[in-house]
Coordinates of C-alpha atoms in Angstrom, one line a residue:
Chain S
M1 CA -58.5 25.6 -66.7
A2 CA -60.7 24.3 -69.5
R3 CA -57.8 24.3 -72.0
P4 CA -58.7 21.1 -73.9
S5 CA -62.2 22.4 -74.7
W6 CA -60.7 25.8 -75.8
S7 CA -58.3 24.2 -78.2
R8 CA -61.0 21.9 -79.5
A9 CA -63.2 25.0 -80.0
W10 CA -60.5 26.7 -82.0
Q11 CA -60.1 23.6 -84.2
L12 CA -63.8 23.4 -84.8
L13 CA -63.8 27.1 -85.7
G14 CA -60.9 26.5 -88.1
A15 CA -62.9 23.7 -89.7
A16 CA -65.9 25.9 -90.1
R17 CA -63.8 28.6 -91.7
R18 CA -62.1 26.2 -94.1
G19 CA -65.5 24.9 -95.2
S20 CA -66.6 28.4 -96.3
S21 CA -65.3 29.8 -99.7
Y22 CA -61.7 30.8 -99.2
G23 CA -59.9 31.3 -102.5
T24 CA -56.1 31.2 -102.7
G25 CA -56.1 34.7 -104.1
D26 CA -56.8 36.2 -100.7
S27 CA -54.2 38.7 -99.7
L28 CA -53.8 39.7 -96.1
G29 CA -51.5 42.5 -95.1
P30 CA -50.1 42.6 -91.5
G31 CA -52.7 44.1 -89.3
V32 CA -55.7 43.9 -91.8
S33 CA -58.9 42.2 -90.6
P34 CA -61.0 41.1 -93.6
P35 CA -64.8 41.2 -93.1
E36 CA -66.1 37.8 -91.9
P37 CA -69.7 36.5 -92.1
E38 CA -71.0 35.9 -88.6
K39 CA -72.2 32.3 -89.2
R40 CA -71.3 30.5 -86.0
P41 CA -73.3 27.6 -84.5
S42 CA -74.8 28.3 -81.1
S43 CA -72.9 25.4 -79.5
L44 CA -69.6 27.1 -80.3
T45 CA -70.7 30.5 -78.8
S46 CA -71.6 28.8 -75.6
A47 CA -68.3 26.9 -75.6
L48 CA -66.3 30.1 -76.2
G49 CA -67.9 31.6 -73.2
A50 CA -68.5 35.1 -71.9
G51 CA -65.0 36.2 -72.4
S52 CA -65.3 36.5 -76.1
R53 CA -68.2 39.0 -76.0
Q54 CA -67.5 42.7 -76.5
V55 CA -68.7 45.2 -73.9
P56 CA -70.1 48.0 -76.1
S57 CA -70.7 50.5 -73.2
K58 CA -67.0 50.5 -72.1
N59 CA -65.7 50.2 -75.7
V60 CA -62.9 47.9 -74.6
E61 CA -62.5 44.8 -76.5
S62 CA -61.6 41.6 -74.6
F63 CA -58.5 39.6 -75.5
A64 CA -60.5 36.7 -76.7
S65 CA -62.6 38.8 -79.1
M66 CA -59.4 40.6 -80.4
L67 CA -57.8 37.2 -81.0
R68 CA -60.8 35.9 -82.8
R69 CA -60.9 38.9 -85.1
S70 CA -57.2 38.9 -85.7
P71 CA -56.0 38.2 -89.3
L72 CA -53.7 35.3 -88.0
V73 CA -56.7 33.4 -86.6
Q74 CA -59.0 34.3 -89.4
M75 CA -56.5 33.0 -91.9
G76 CA -56.6 29.5 -90.6
P77 CA -53.8 27.1 -91.4
A78 CA -50.8 28.8 -92.8
K79 CA -50.2 26.4 -95.7
D80 CA -50.6 28.0 -99.1
K81 CA -51.9 31.3 -97.9
I82 CA -50.9 34.4 -99.8
V83 CA -49.8 37.3 -97.5
L84 CA -48.0 40.6 -97.9
G85 CA -44.7 41.1 -96.2
Q86 CA -42.1 43.8 -95.8
I87 CA -38.3 43.4 -96.1
F88 CA -36.7 44.6 -93.0
H89 CA -33.1 43.4 -93.4
I90 CA -30.9 42.3 -96.3
V91 CA -27.7 40.2 -96.3
E92 CA -26.4 40.2 -99.8
D93 CA -28.8 37.6 -101.5
D94 CA -30.9 36.8 -98.4
L95 CA -34.1 38.9 -97.8
Y96 CA -35.5 38.9 -94.2
I97 CA -39.2 39.5 -94.6
D98 CA -41.7 40.2 -91.9
F99 CA -45.3 39.3 -92.7
G100 CA -47.0 39.8 -89.3
G101 CA -46.4 36.4 -87.7
K102 CA -44.3 35.6 -84.7
F103 CA -41.2 35.0 -86.9
H104 CA -39.8 36.4 -90.1
C105 CA -39.0 34.4 -93.2
V106 CA -35.8 34.4 -95.2
C107 CA -36.0 34.1 -98.9
K108 CA -33.4 34.2 -101.7
R109 CA -33.4 37.3 -103.9
P110 CA -35.0 36.2 -107.2
E111 CA -33.3 36.7 -110.5
V112 CA -36.2 38.7 -112.0
D113 CA -36.0 42.4 -110.8
G114 CA -33.4 41.5 -108.3
E115 CA -32.2 45.0 -107.5
K116 CA -35.8 46.2 -106.8
Y117 CA -35.9 44.3 -103.5
Q118 CA -34.5 46.8 -101.0
K119 CA -35.2 47.5 -97.3
G120 CA -38.8 48.4 -96.9
S121 CA -40.1 46.9 -100.2
R122 CA -43.4 45.2 -99.9
V123 CA -43.6 41.7 -101.3
R124 CA -46.1 38.9 -101.8
L125 CA -45.5 35.6 -100.2
R126 CA -47.0 32.2 -100.1
L127 CA -46.7 30.8 -96.6
V128 CA -45.6 27.3 -95.9
D129 CA -45.2 27.3 -92.2
L130 CA -45.3 29.9 -89.4
E131 CA -42.5 28.3 -87.4
L132 CA -40.0 25.6 -88.6
T133 CA -39.9 23.1 -85.7
S134 CA -39.2 19.4 -85.6
R135 CA -38.9 16.7 -82.9
F136 CA -35.5 15.0 -83.3
L137 CA -34.7 11.6 -82.0
G138 CA -33.9 11.6 -78.3
G139 CA -35.2 15.2 -77.8
K140 CA -37.6 16.1 -75.0
T141 CA -39.0 19.2 -76.9
D142 CA -39.1 20.2 -80.5
T143 CA -36.1 22.0 -81.9
T144 CA -37.1 25.3 -83.4
L145 CA -35.3 27.3 -86.1
L146 CA -36.9 30.6 -85.0
E147 CA -37.9 31.3 -88.6
A148 CA -41.0 30.9 -90.7
D149 CA -41.1 29.4 -94.2
A150 CA -42.5 31.1 -97.2
V151 CA -42.1 31.2 -101.0
L152 CA -41.5 34.6 -102.5
L153 CA -43.9 35.4 -105.3
G154 CA -42.9 38.8 -106.2
L155 CA -43.1 42.5 -105.5
L156 CA -46.4 44.1 -104.6
E157 CA -47.7 45.6 -107.8
S158 CA -48.4 49.3 -107.1
R159 CA -51.3 49.4 -109.5
E160 CA -53.2 46.9 -107.3
I161 CA -55.5 48.4 -104.7
R162 CA -53.2 48.9 -101.7
Q163 CA -54.7 47.5 -98.5
K164 CA -54.4 49.9 -95.6
E165 CA -51.9 48.9 -92.9
Chain Y
S1 CA -21.7 45.4 -71.0
F2 CA -21.6 45.1 -67.3
S3 CA -18.1 46.2 -66.2
P4 CA -16.9 46.5 -62.6
L5 CA -15.4 49.9 -63.2
S6 CA -18.8 51.4 -63.8
V7 CA -20.0 50.2 -60.5
V8 CA -17.3 52.0 -58.4
P9 CA -18.9 55.5 -58.4
R10 CA -21.9 54.0 -56.6
F11 CA -19.8 52.4 -54.0
R12 CA -22.2 51.2 -51.3
C13 CA -22.2 47.8 -49.8
L14 CA -25.6 46.4 -49.1
G15 CA -25.4 44.0 -46.2
S16 CA -27.7 41.5 -47.7
L17 CA -25.5 40.9 -50.7
G18 CA -22.2 39.3 -49.8
K19 CA -20.1 40.2 -46.8
A20 CA -19.8 43.9 -46.2
A21 CA -16.7 45.2 -44.5
P22 CA -17.5 46.9 -41.1
S23 CA -16.1 50.3 -42.2
T24 CA -18.2 50.4 -45.4
S25 CA -21.5 49.7 -43.6
Q26 CA -21.0 52.9 -41.5
L27 CA -20.1 54.7 -44.7
S28 CA -23.3 53.4 -46.4
S29 CA -25.6 54.6 -43.6
R30 CA -24.0 58.1 -44.0
L31 CA -24.2 58.1 -47.8
Y32 CA -27.8 56.8 -48.0
G33 CA -29.5 60.1 -47.2
T34 CA -26.7 62.6 -47.4
L35 CA -28.6 65.9 -47.3
L36 CA -31.9 65.0 -45.6
A37 CA -32.8 64.6 -42.0
P38 CA -33.4 61.0 -40.9
E39 CA -37.2 61.4 -40.5
A40 CA -37.7 63.0 -43.9
N41 CA -35.6 60.3 -45.4
Q42 CA -37.7 57.6 -43.8
Q43 CA -40.9 59.1 -45.2
L44 CA -39.2 59.5 -48.6
I45 CA -38.6 55.8 -48.7
T46 CA -41.8 54.5 -47.2
E47 CA -44.3 56.9 -48.9
P48 CA -44.3 55.0 -52.3
L49 CA -44.9 51.7 -50.4
R50 CA -48.3 52.9 -49.2
H51 CA -49.8 52.9 -52.7
P52 CA -50.4 49.8 -54.8
D53 CA -49.4 51.7 -58.0
F54 CA -47.5 54.7 -56.8
F55 CA -45.8 55.3 -60.2
N56 CA -49.0 54.6 -62.2
V57 CA -47.4 52.1 -64.5
K58 CA -50.8 50.8 -65.6
E59 CA -51.2 53.7 -68.0
L60 CA -48.0 52.9 -69.8
F61 CA -49.5 50.0 -71.7
S62 CA -52.9 48.7 -72.9
L63 CA -54.2 45.3 -74.1
K64 CA -54.5 46.6 -77.6
E65 CA -50.8 47.7 -77.6
L66 CA -49.7 44.3 -76.3
F67 CA -51.8 42.6 -79.0
D68 CA -50.5 44.7 -81.8
A69 CA -47.0 44.0 -80.7
R70 CA -47.7 40.3 -81.1
V71 CA -47.0 39.6 -77.4
H72 CA -49.6 36.8 -77.3
L73 CA -47.9 34.6 -80.0
G74 CA -46.0 31.6 -78.6
H75 CA -44.0 28.8 -80.1
K76 CA -45.4 25.5 -81.4
K77 CA -47.1 23.0 -79.2
G78 CA -44.1 20.7 -79.3
C79 CA -41.8 23.4 -77.9
R80 CA -44.0 24.1 -74.9
H81 CA -42.5 24.0 -71.4
G82 CA -44.8 22.3 -68.9
F83 CA -44.6 25.1 -66.3
M84 CA -45.9 27.6 -68.9
E85 CA -49.3 25.9 -69.2
P86 CA -51.1 28.1 -66.7
Y87 CA -50.2 31.2 -68.7
I88 CA -51.3 29.7 -72.1
F89 CA -54.7 30.8 -73.3
G90 CA -55.0 27.9 -75.8
C91 CA -53.4 26.3 -78.8
R92 CA -54.4 27.3 -82.3
L93 CA -53.3 25.0 -85.1
D94 CA -50.4 23.8 -83.1
Q95 CA -49.3 27.4 -82.1
D96 CA -49.6 28.3 -78.4
I97 CA -51.4 31.6 -77.6
I98 CA -50.4 33.3 -74.4
D99 CA -53.2 34.7 -72.2
L100 CA -52.8 38.5 -72.4
D101 CA -55.1 39.1 -69.4
Q102 CA -52.6 37.3 -67.3
T103 CA -49.7 39.1 -69.1
M104 CA -51.3 42.4 -68.2
K105 CA -51.4 41.6 -64.5
H106 CA -47.8 40.2 -64.5
L107 CA -46.5 43.1 -66.5
Q108 CA -48.1 45.6 -64.1
L109 CA -46.5 43.9 -61.1
A110 CA -43.1 43.6 -62.8
L111 CA -43.1 47.3 -63.9
N112 CA -44.2 48.4 -60.5
F113 CA -41.4 46.5 -58.9
T114 CA -38.9 47.9 -61.3
A115 CA -40.1 51.4 -60.6
H116 CA -39.7 50.9 -56.9
V117 CA -36.2 49.5 -57.3
A118 CA -35.2 52.4 -59.5
Y119 CA -36.8 54.9 -57.1
R120 CA -34.6 53.5 -54.3
K121 CA -31.5 54.0 -56.5
G122 CA -31.0 50.3 -57.1
I123 CA -28.7 49.0 -59.9
I124 CA -30.6 47.3 -62.7
L125 CA -29.0 44.9 -65.1
F126 CA -30.6 44.1 -68.4
I127 CA -29.8 40.6 -69.8
S128 CA -30.6 39.1 -73.1
R129 CA -28.7 36.5 -75.0
N130 CA -30.8 37.0 -78.2
R131 CA -28.4 38.3 -80.7
Q132 CA -31.1 39.9 -82.8
F133 CA -31.9 42.4 -80.0
G134 CA -28.6 42.7 -78.2
H135 CA -27.9 46.2 -79.4
L136 CA -31.4 47.4 -78.7
V137 CA -31.2 46.1 -75.1
E138 CA -27.8 47.8 -74.6
V139 CA -29.2 51.1 -76.0
T140 CA -32.2 50.9 -73.7
A141 CA -30.0 50.4 -70.7
R142 CA -27.8 53.3 -71.6
D143 CA -30.7 55.6 -72.2
C144 CA -32.2 55.0 -68.7
G145 CA -28.8 55.1 -67.0
E146 CA -28.6 51.5 -66.1
Y147 CA -26.5 48.5 -67.2
A148 CA -26.8 45.7 -69.7
H149 CA -25.1 42.3 -70.3
T150 CA -25.8 40.8 -73.7
R151 CA -22.6 38.8 -74.1
Y152 CA -21.3 35.4 -72.9
W153 CA -21.9 35.1 -69.2
Q154 CA -18.9 34.0 -67.2
G155 CA -19.6 31.5 -64.6
G156 CA -18.7 33.4 -61.5
L157 CA -20.0 36.9 -62.4
L158 CA -22.5 37.0 -59.5
T159 CA -21.5 34.1 -57.3
N160 CA -17.7 34.8 -57.4
A161 CA -17.8 38.5 -57.8
H162 CA -15.9 39.4 -54.6
I163 CA -12.9 37.3 -55.8
Q164 CA -13.1 38.2 -59.4
Y165 CA -13.6 41.9 -58.9
G166 CA -12.3 42.5 -55.4
T167 CA -14.1 42.8 -52.1
G168 CA -16.8 45.5 -51.6
I169 CA -18.2 45.2 -55.1
R170 CA -21.8 46.2 -55.4
L171 CA -24.0 43.6 -57.2
P172 CA -27.1 44.5 -59.2
D173 CA -30.3 44.9 -57.2
L174 CA -32.5 43.7 -60.0
L175 CA -32.0 41.6 -63.1
I176 CA -34.3 42.2 -66.1
F177 CA -34.3 39.3 -68.6
I178 CA -35.6 40.3 -72.0
S179 CA -35.0 36.7 -73.0
T180 CA -34.5 34.0 -70.3
L181 CA -32.9 31.5 -72.7
N182 CA -29.4 31.4 -73.9
N183 CA -28.2 30.4 -77.4
V184 CA -28.7 26.7 -76.8
F185 CA -32.3 27.1 -75.6
E186 CA -31.4 26.4 -72.0
P187 CA -32.3 28.7 -69.1
H188 CA -29.8 31.5 -68.6
V189 CA -27.2 30.8 -65.9
A190 CA -27.9 34.3 -64.4
I191 CA -31.5 33.2 -63.3
R192 CA -30.1 30.5 -61.0
D193 CA -27.2 32.7 -59.9
A194 CA -29.5 35.6 -59.0
A195 CA -31.7 33.3 -57.0
K196 CA -28.5 32.1 -55.1
M197 CA -27.5 35.7 -54.4
N198 CA -31.0 36.8 -53.3
I199 CA -31.2 39.2 -56.3
P200 CA -34.8 39.6 -57.5
T201 CA -35.4 38.9 -61.2
V202 CA -37.9 40.2 -63.8
G203 CA -38.1 38.2 -67.0
V204 CA -40.1 37.8 -70.2
V205 CA -40.9 34.1 -70.4
D206 CA -42.0 32.6 -73.7
T207 CA -43.9 29.3 -74.0
N208 CA -40.6 27.4 -74.2
C209 CA -39.1 28.9 -71.0
N210 CA -39.1 27.9 -67.4
P211 CA -40.8 30.6 -65.2
S212 CA -40.2 28.8 -61.9
I213 CA -37.3 30.7 -60.3
I214 CA -38.0 34.1 -61.8
T215 CA -39.5 36.5 -59.2
Y216 CA -41.7 38.5 -61.6
P217 CA -42.2 36.5 -64.8
I218 CA -44.0 38.2 -67.7
P219 CA -45.5 35.6 -70.0
G220 CA -45.1 36.9 -73.5
N221 CA -43.4 36.7 -76.8
D222 CA -39.6 37.3 -76.8
D223 CA -38.9 36.6 -80.4
S224 CA -40.7 39.3 -82.4
P225 CA -38.9 42.6 -82.8
L226 CA -42.1 44.5 -82.2
A227 CA -42.7 42.8 -78.8
V228 CA -39.1 43.3 -77.7
E229 CA -39.2 46.9 -78.7
L230 CA -42.3 47.3 -76.6
Y231 CA -40.7 45.8 -73.5
C232 CA -37.6 47.9 -73.9
R233 CA -39.7 51.0 -74.3
L234 CA -41.8 50.1 -71.2
F235 CA -38.8 49.4 -69.0
K236 CA -37.1 52.6 -70.1
M237 CA -40.2 54.7 -69.4
T238 CA -40.7 53.1 -66.0
I239 CA -37.2 53.5 -64.8
T240 CA -37.0 57.1 -66.1
R241 CA -40.3 57.9 -64.5
A242 CA -39.2 56.4 -61.1
K243 CA -35.9 58.3 -61.1
N244 CA -37.7 61.6 -61.9
K245 CA -40.2 60.9 -59.2
R246 CA -37.3 60.4 -56.8
K247 CA -35.7 63.7 -57.7
Q248 CA -39.1 65.3 -57.3
M249 CA -39.6 63.8 -53.8
E250 CA -36.2 64.8 -52.7
V251 CA -36.8 68.4 -53.6
L252 CA -40.1 68.2 -51.8
Y253 CA -38.6 66.9 -48.7
G254 CA -35.7 69.2 -49.0
L255 CA -38.0 72.2 -49.1
Q256 CA -40.0 70.7 -46.3
N257 CA -36.9 70.5 -44.1
K258 CA -35.8 74.0 -45.0
G259 CA -39.3 75.4 -44.3
G260 CA -39.3 73.6 -40.9
G261 CA -43.0 72.7 -41.2
D262 CA -44.0 69.1 -41.4
G263 CA -47.7 69.4 -40.9
N264 CA -48.6 69.6 -44.5
A265 CA -46.4 66.7 -45.5
G266 CA -49.1 64.1 -45.9
S267 CA -51.7 66.2 -47.8
H268 CA -49.1 67.7 -50.0
L269 CA -47.8 64.3 -51.1
S270 CA -51.1 62.8 -51.8
S271 CA -51.9 65.6 -54.3
V272 CA -48.7 65.1 -56.2
Q273 CA -49.0 62.5 -58.9
V274 CA -46.6 61.7 -61.8

């Protein structure tokens, strides 16, 4: 399988996206796909292959094209991206927030408006990492914490234009 | 959790699993098709085997559903298990992405196998050592009338069952792993023990798991709640569907026997779907 060329193609795509204007004020809710300009060099399309093209007659999207259009991939590196999350579990002061990635993140309840953070509240986060892993001395594989890392910025303001789920 | 007392009502020793006492094997052949004539019983068992997807498990899930449940998300590159590389689509910014086209195929095979086991009145045991979804797995098992084991696995549960729980115990016919790792990120002992006892296994393998000994691996995410809920829902639907189909077929063959005519058997069955 041409896995090395695939991963390199993804990195090139990521570099192209990062080059385009991507302000830090971008908010992505889970499941939202922002409109993306279709400026992709021809070499990349040939590298990505036939699997990424949609078949309009059958109206069934291929996995590769779904992946390419997904918010997770369009976002690029997770560092310092603003996303929306939803609190799904609370243990006293710890808020377990799901923002659409593989793992949830755990944040401390802030002092400001502390009691407003309940199960189901929508919050704004600044991501640090999608999965906390690290290779320790003597380890064959990375040790993972099964958690993402994010900074809680505050509640989602209801006056803002709500993005559809 | 899997307790031996709950196994007793279905007291049937299968010869392939452990030593069956001679008296019980005669009992089992009598109990197997209690009310049906031998020929009808034979057709009841062999008819589903003639179709590649008798229970139509393909319609239970779609690529979009798997994608929205985040089944394609894997761990970081550093956590990857070497044997999972064939199932990985690529690596995006250090995070492995599982190939959902392969997952679709494997999921269809696994669900089809589960349905066949449930159709033949096999005992299914759900296993997951992931504490976040332990309750969900137990509820799923209870809802489809099967068993679950989400606690600490004692060493000799399968391999030493006849001594720990008495002779003539019936072991599960299928193990379904919602997560194949235990709490210290090592492969669950039950995978190896099931292979030793000739019990087939179905398991969801993430990018940090070892898929080698599992009979029907399903490459996919086992850490997100949405994904695990999807798997539980799919297994529950498959098992329920297979059991209902079994009841349907028994009624069909029962009526056939009462009517005395067996000429319409084949055509009648081929028109019955779901």
